[in-house]
Coordinates of C-alpha atoms in Angstrom, one line a residue:
M1 CA -33.3 -5.9 30.2
R2 CA -32.2 -6.3 33.7
Y3 CA -31.1 -10.1 33.6
E4 CA -29.0 -9.5 30.3
R5 CA -27.1 -6.8 32.3
T6 CA -26.5 -8.8 35.2
L7 CA -25.4 -11.9 33.1
A8 CA -23.3 -10.0 30.9
A9 CA -21.8 -8.4 34.3
V10 CA -21.2 -11.8 35.8
L11 CA -19.7 -13.1 32.3
V12 CA -17.3 -9.9 32.0
G13 CA -16.2 -10.4 35.6
A14 CA -15.4 -14.1 35.1
L15 CA -13.4 -13.0 31.8
L16 CA -11.4 -10.6 33.6
S17 CA -10.4 -12.6 36.3
F18 CA -9.4 -15.4 34.3
G19 CA -7.7 -13.0 31.9
G20 CA -5.9 -11.4 34.4
A21 CA -4.7 -14.7 35.9
A22 CA -3.6 -15.5 32.4
A23 CA -1.7 -12.4 32.1
A24 CA -0.1 -12.8 35.6
R25 CA 1.2 -16.2 34.4
A26 CA 2.6 -14.6 31.0
D27 CA 4.4 -12.1 33.2
D28 CA 5.9 -14.7 35.5
K29 CA 8.2 -15.8 32.0
K30 CA 11.7 -15.5 31.8
P31 CA 13.0 -13.1 29.3
D32 CA 15.1 -15.6 27.7
D33 CA 12.0 -18.0 27.0
K34 CA 12.1 -18.8 23.6
K35 CA 8.8 -19.5 21.4
P36 CA 9.0 -22.2 18.7
E37 CA 9.2 -20.5 15.2
S38 CA 5.8 -20.6 13.5
K39 CA 5.8 -22.1 10.0
P40 CA 3.9 -20.0 7.3
A41 CA 0.5 -21.7 6.2
P42 CA 0.6 -23.1 2.9
A43 CA -0.9 -21.1 -0.1
G44 CA -4.4 -20.9 -0.3
A45 CA -5.1 -22.3 3.5
T46 CA -7.4 -20.5 5.7
E47 CA -6.3 -19.5 9.1
K48 CA -8.3 -21.0 12.1
K49 CA -9.5 -18.4 14.4
P50 CA -9.5 -18.9 18.2
D51 CA -12.8 -19.2 20.0
A52 CA -11.5 -16.5 22.5
A53 CA -8.8 -13.8 22.6
P54 CA -5.5 -14.7 24.1
G55 CA -5.8 -15.0 28.1
M56 CA -9.7 -15.1 27.9
M57 CA -11.9 -17.8 28.4
D58 CA -13.5 -19.7 25.3
K59 CA -17.1 -20.9 25.4
K60 CA -16.2 -24.6 26.7
Q61 CA -14.6 -23.0 29.5
I62 CA -17.4 -20.7 30.5
A63 CA -19.8 -23.6 30.0
A64 CA -17.7 -25.6 32.3
M65 CA -17.5 -22.8 34.9
M66 CA -21.1 -22.3 34.9
A67 CA -21.9 -26.0 35.1
M68 CA -19.8 -26.0 38.6
K69 CA -22.0 -23.1 39.9
G70 CA -25.5 -23.0 41.0
Q71 CA -26.4 -26.8 41.0
P72 CA -29.7 -27.8 42.7
G73 CA -29.2 -29.2 46.2
S74 CA -31.2 -31.2 48.7
E75 CA -33.5 -28.5 49.4
H76 CA -34.8 -28.5 45.9
K77 CA -35.8 -32.3 46.4
M78 CA -38.7 -31.1 48.6
L79 CA -40.4 -29.3 45.8
D80 CA -40.7 -32.4 43.9
A81 CA -44.2 -33.0 45.7
L82 CA -45.6 -30.3 43.3
A83 CA -44.5 -31.8 39.9
G84 CA -47.3 -33.7 38.0
S85 CA -51.1 -33.4 37.4
F86 CA -53.5 -32.3 40.2
D87 CA -57.1 -31.4 40.4
V88 CA -57.7 -28.5 42.7
E89 CA -60.3 -26.9 44.7
I90 CA -60.2 -23.4 45.3
K91 CA -61.8 -21.1 47.8
M92 CA -61.6 -17.6 47.5
S93 CA -62.9 -14.6 49.7
M94 CA -62.6 -10.9 48.6
M95 CA -63.0 -9.5 51.9
P96 CA -62.6 -10.9 55.5
G97 CA -65.5 -12.6 56.9
T98 CA -67.5 -12.7 53.6
P99 CA -68.5 -16.1 52.4
P100 CA -66.0 -17.6 50.0
L101 CA -66.3 -18.4 46.4
V102 CA -65.6 -22.0 45.1
A103 CA -64.0 -22.6 42.1
H104 CA -62.3 -25.8 40.6
A105 CA -58.9 -25.9 38.6
V106 CA -56.5 -28.2 37.0
F107 CA -52.6 -27.9 38.1
E108 CA -49.6 -29.1 36.1
G109 CA -46.3 -28.8 37.8
Q110 CA -42.8 -29.6 36.2
W111 CA -39.0 -29.3 36.8
V112 CA -37.6 -26.6 34.4
L113 CA -33.9 -25.4 33.8
G114 CA -32.0 -28.4 34.8
K115 CA -34.3 -29.2 37.9
R116 CA -33.5 -25.8 39.7
F117 CA -37.2 -24.6 39.7
I118 CA -40.8 -25.8 39.5
Q119 CA -43.0 -24.4 36.9
T120 CA -46.9 -24.5 37.9
M121 CA -49.9 -23.6 35.6
S122 CA -53.2 -23.8 36.8
K123 CA -56.3 -23.7 34.5
P124 CA -60.0 -23.6 34.9
A125 CA -61.4 -27.2 35.3
A126 CA -64.0 -28.5 32.4
G127 CA -67.0 -26.4 32.9
E128 CA -65.7 -23.9 35.8
E129 CA -67.2 -20.3 35.1
L130 CA -64.3 -18.5 36.8
K131 CA -61.6 -18.6 34.2
I132 CA -58.5 -17.7 36.2
E133 CA -55.0 -18.9 34.8
S134 CA -51.9 -18.5 36.7
I135 CA -48.2 -19.5 36.1
S136 CA -45.8 -19.8 39.2
Y137 CA -42.4 -20.9 39.9
F138 CA -40.9 -22.2 43.1
G139 CA -37.3 -22.6 44.0
F140 CA -34.7 -22.4 46.5
D141 CA -32.2 -19.7 46.6
Q142 CA -28.9 -20.9 47.9
R143 CA -27.5 -17.4 48.6
T144 CA -30.2 -16.4 50.8
E145 CA -30.9 -20.2 51.9
K146 CA -34.6 -19.5 51.2
Y147 CA -37.6 -20.7 49.2
F148 CA -39.2 -18.5 46.8
W149 CA -42.6 -18.2 44.8
W150 CA -43.0 -15.8 41.7
G151 CA -46.3 -15.7 40.1
I152 CA -48.6 -14.1 37.7
D153 CA -52.3 -14.6 36.5
N154 CA -54.8 -13.3 33.8
T155 CA -56.4 -10.9 36.4
D156 CA -53.8 -8.3 36.2
T157 CA -50.7 -7.1 34.5
Y158 CA -48.2 -7.5 37.7
S159 CA -46.3 -10.4 39.3
V160 CA -46.0 -11.0 43.0
F161 CA -42.9 -12.5 45.1
A162 CA -42.6 -14.1 48.5
E163 CA -39.6 -15.6 50.1
G164 CA -39.3 -17.8 53.4
E165 CA -38.4 -20.9 55.0
Y166 CA -39.4 -24.5 55.1
D167 CA -40.4 -26.3 58.6
E168 CA -39.6 -29.9 58.6
T169 CA -41.9 -30.6 61.5
S170 CA -45.0 -29.5 59.8
K171 CA -43.6 -29.9 56.1
T172 CA -44.8 -26.2 55.5
V173 CA -43.1 -23.8 53.6
T174 CA -44.2 -19.9 54.7
L175 CA -43.2 -17.2 52.4
F176 CA -43.8 -13.5 53.0
G177 CA -44.1 -10.7 50.6
E178 CA -45.6 -7.3 50.0
N179 CA -48.1 -5.9 47.4
L180 CA -49.4 -3.0 46.1
E181 CA -53.2 -2.9 46.4
Q182 CA -55.0 -0.2 44.7
G183 CA -56.8 2.0 47.0
V184 CA -55.2 0.5 49.7
G185 CA -51.4 0.9 49.4
K186 CA -48.9 -1.5 50.3
M187 CA -50.0 -4.8 51.9
K188 CA -48.2 -7.6 53.5
F189 CA -48.9 -11.0 52.3
K190 CA -47.8 -14.6 53.0
V191 CA -48.0 -18.1 51.4
V192 CA -48.4 -21.1 53.2
L193 CA -47.8 -24.2 51.4
K194 CA -48.4 -27.3 53.1
L195 CA -46.9 -30.7 51.8
E196 CA -49.2 -33.3 53.3
S197 CA -48.2 -36.0 51.2
A198 CA -46.8 -37.0 47.8
D199 CA -50.2 -36.9 46.6
K200 CA -51.6 -33.8 48.2
H201 CA -51.0 -30.3 49.1
T202 CA -52.6 -27.3 50.2
M203 CA -51.9 -23.6 49.6
A204 CA -53.2 -20.4 51.2
V205 CA -52.5 -17.0 50.2
M206 CA -53.1 -14.6 53.5
F207 CA -52.9 -10.7 53.7
Q208 CA -52.5 -8.4 56.7
A209 CA -54.9 -6.1 57.3
P210 CA -53.8 -2.4 57.7
E211 CA -54.6 -1.2 61.4
A212 CA -57.2 1.2 60.0
M213 CA -58.9 -1.5 58.5
R214 CA -59.2 -4.1 61.3
A215 CA -61.8 -2.4 63.3
T216 CA -64.2 -2.4 60.4
V217 CA -64.2 -6.3 59.7
P218 CA -66.6 -8.7 61.3
A219 CA -65.2 -10.2 64.6
G220 CA -63.2 -13.4 64.2
A221 CA -62.4 -12.7 60.8
L222 CA -58.9 -11.9 61.3
D223 CA -56.3 -13.7 63.6
K224 CA -54.6 -11.9 66.4
D225 CA -51.9 -10.5 64.1
G226 CA -54.4 -9.4 61.7
W227 CA -54.0 -11.9 58.7
F228 CA -56.9 -13.3 56.9
A229 CA -57.2 -15.9 54.0
I230 CA -58.1 -14.5 50.5
M231 CA -57.4 -17.9 48.6
E232 CA -57.1 -21.4 50.0
S233 CA -56.5 -24.5 47.8
V234 CA -56.5 -28.2 48.1
A235 CA -54.5 -30.1 45.3
T236 CA -54.9 -34.0 45.0
R237 CA -52.8 -35.6 42.3
K238 CA -54.6 -36.9 39.5
K239 CA -54.7 -41.0 39.4
Q240 CA -53.0 -42.4 36.3

């Protein structure tokens, strides 16, 4: 319901703004301005009702206003590398320093909502025993000037969100977020998306171990800031 309230607030604000401007123009009219006399409608004719009340925007005006705002920019073009069909190899580690599990998946990425966002869907490859499915959205928020990622999967009932910046030199997007882990509490995480080429990209999801946990993990399992990868994937575009 939150998005409905937000949209309603935006539209109401715009309507009031344009309505107020129209009212102000009406007040500027001179008292002796004469309105043309209206002729009575022929008998049996149906009066056509306007799309909007006087001083308010109609649907066409609202659509035109919305079309002027929020157009995708040059930053969105970088995400085009995620569009298409990919074969993915995934390595997952449940705890720092433990041997990773290897799984295979197929990945489909497509532009949605006027090329504002990339929707990605991942499913197990044929014969894969680990039946993990996920849906994610990548985008660029022109208000904050940051890239973002929002994702859900079939392993639990919550969503995750992270945002950050793109480094042109390394062609890497680094996004930061925070997640509530059962039995641990809130843990910081980051998503590192590296666009190696138009046909290959890698993605790593890393958690930052709490101070109390760092002394219990094997030496070398964490970097100097306490980060460790729980998932690393390599996506290679399918050949046509």
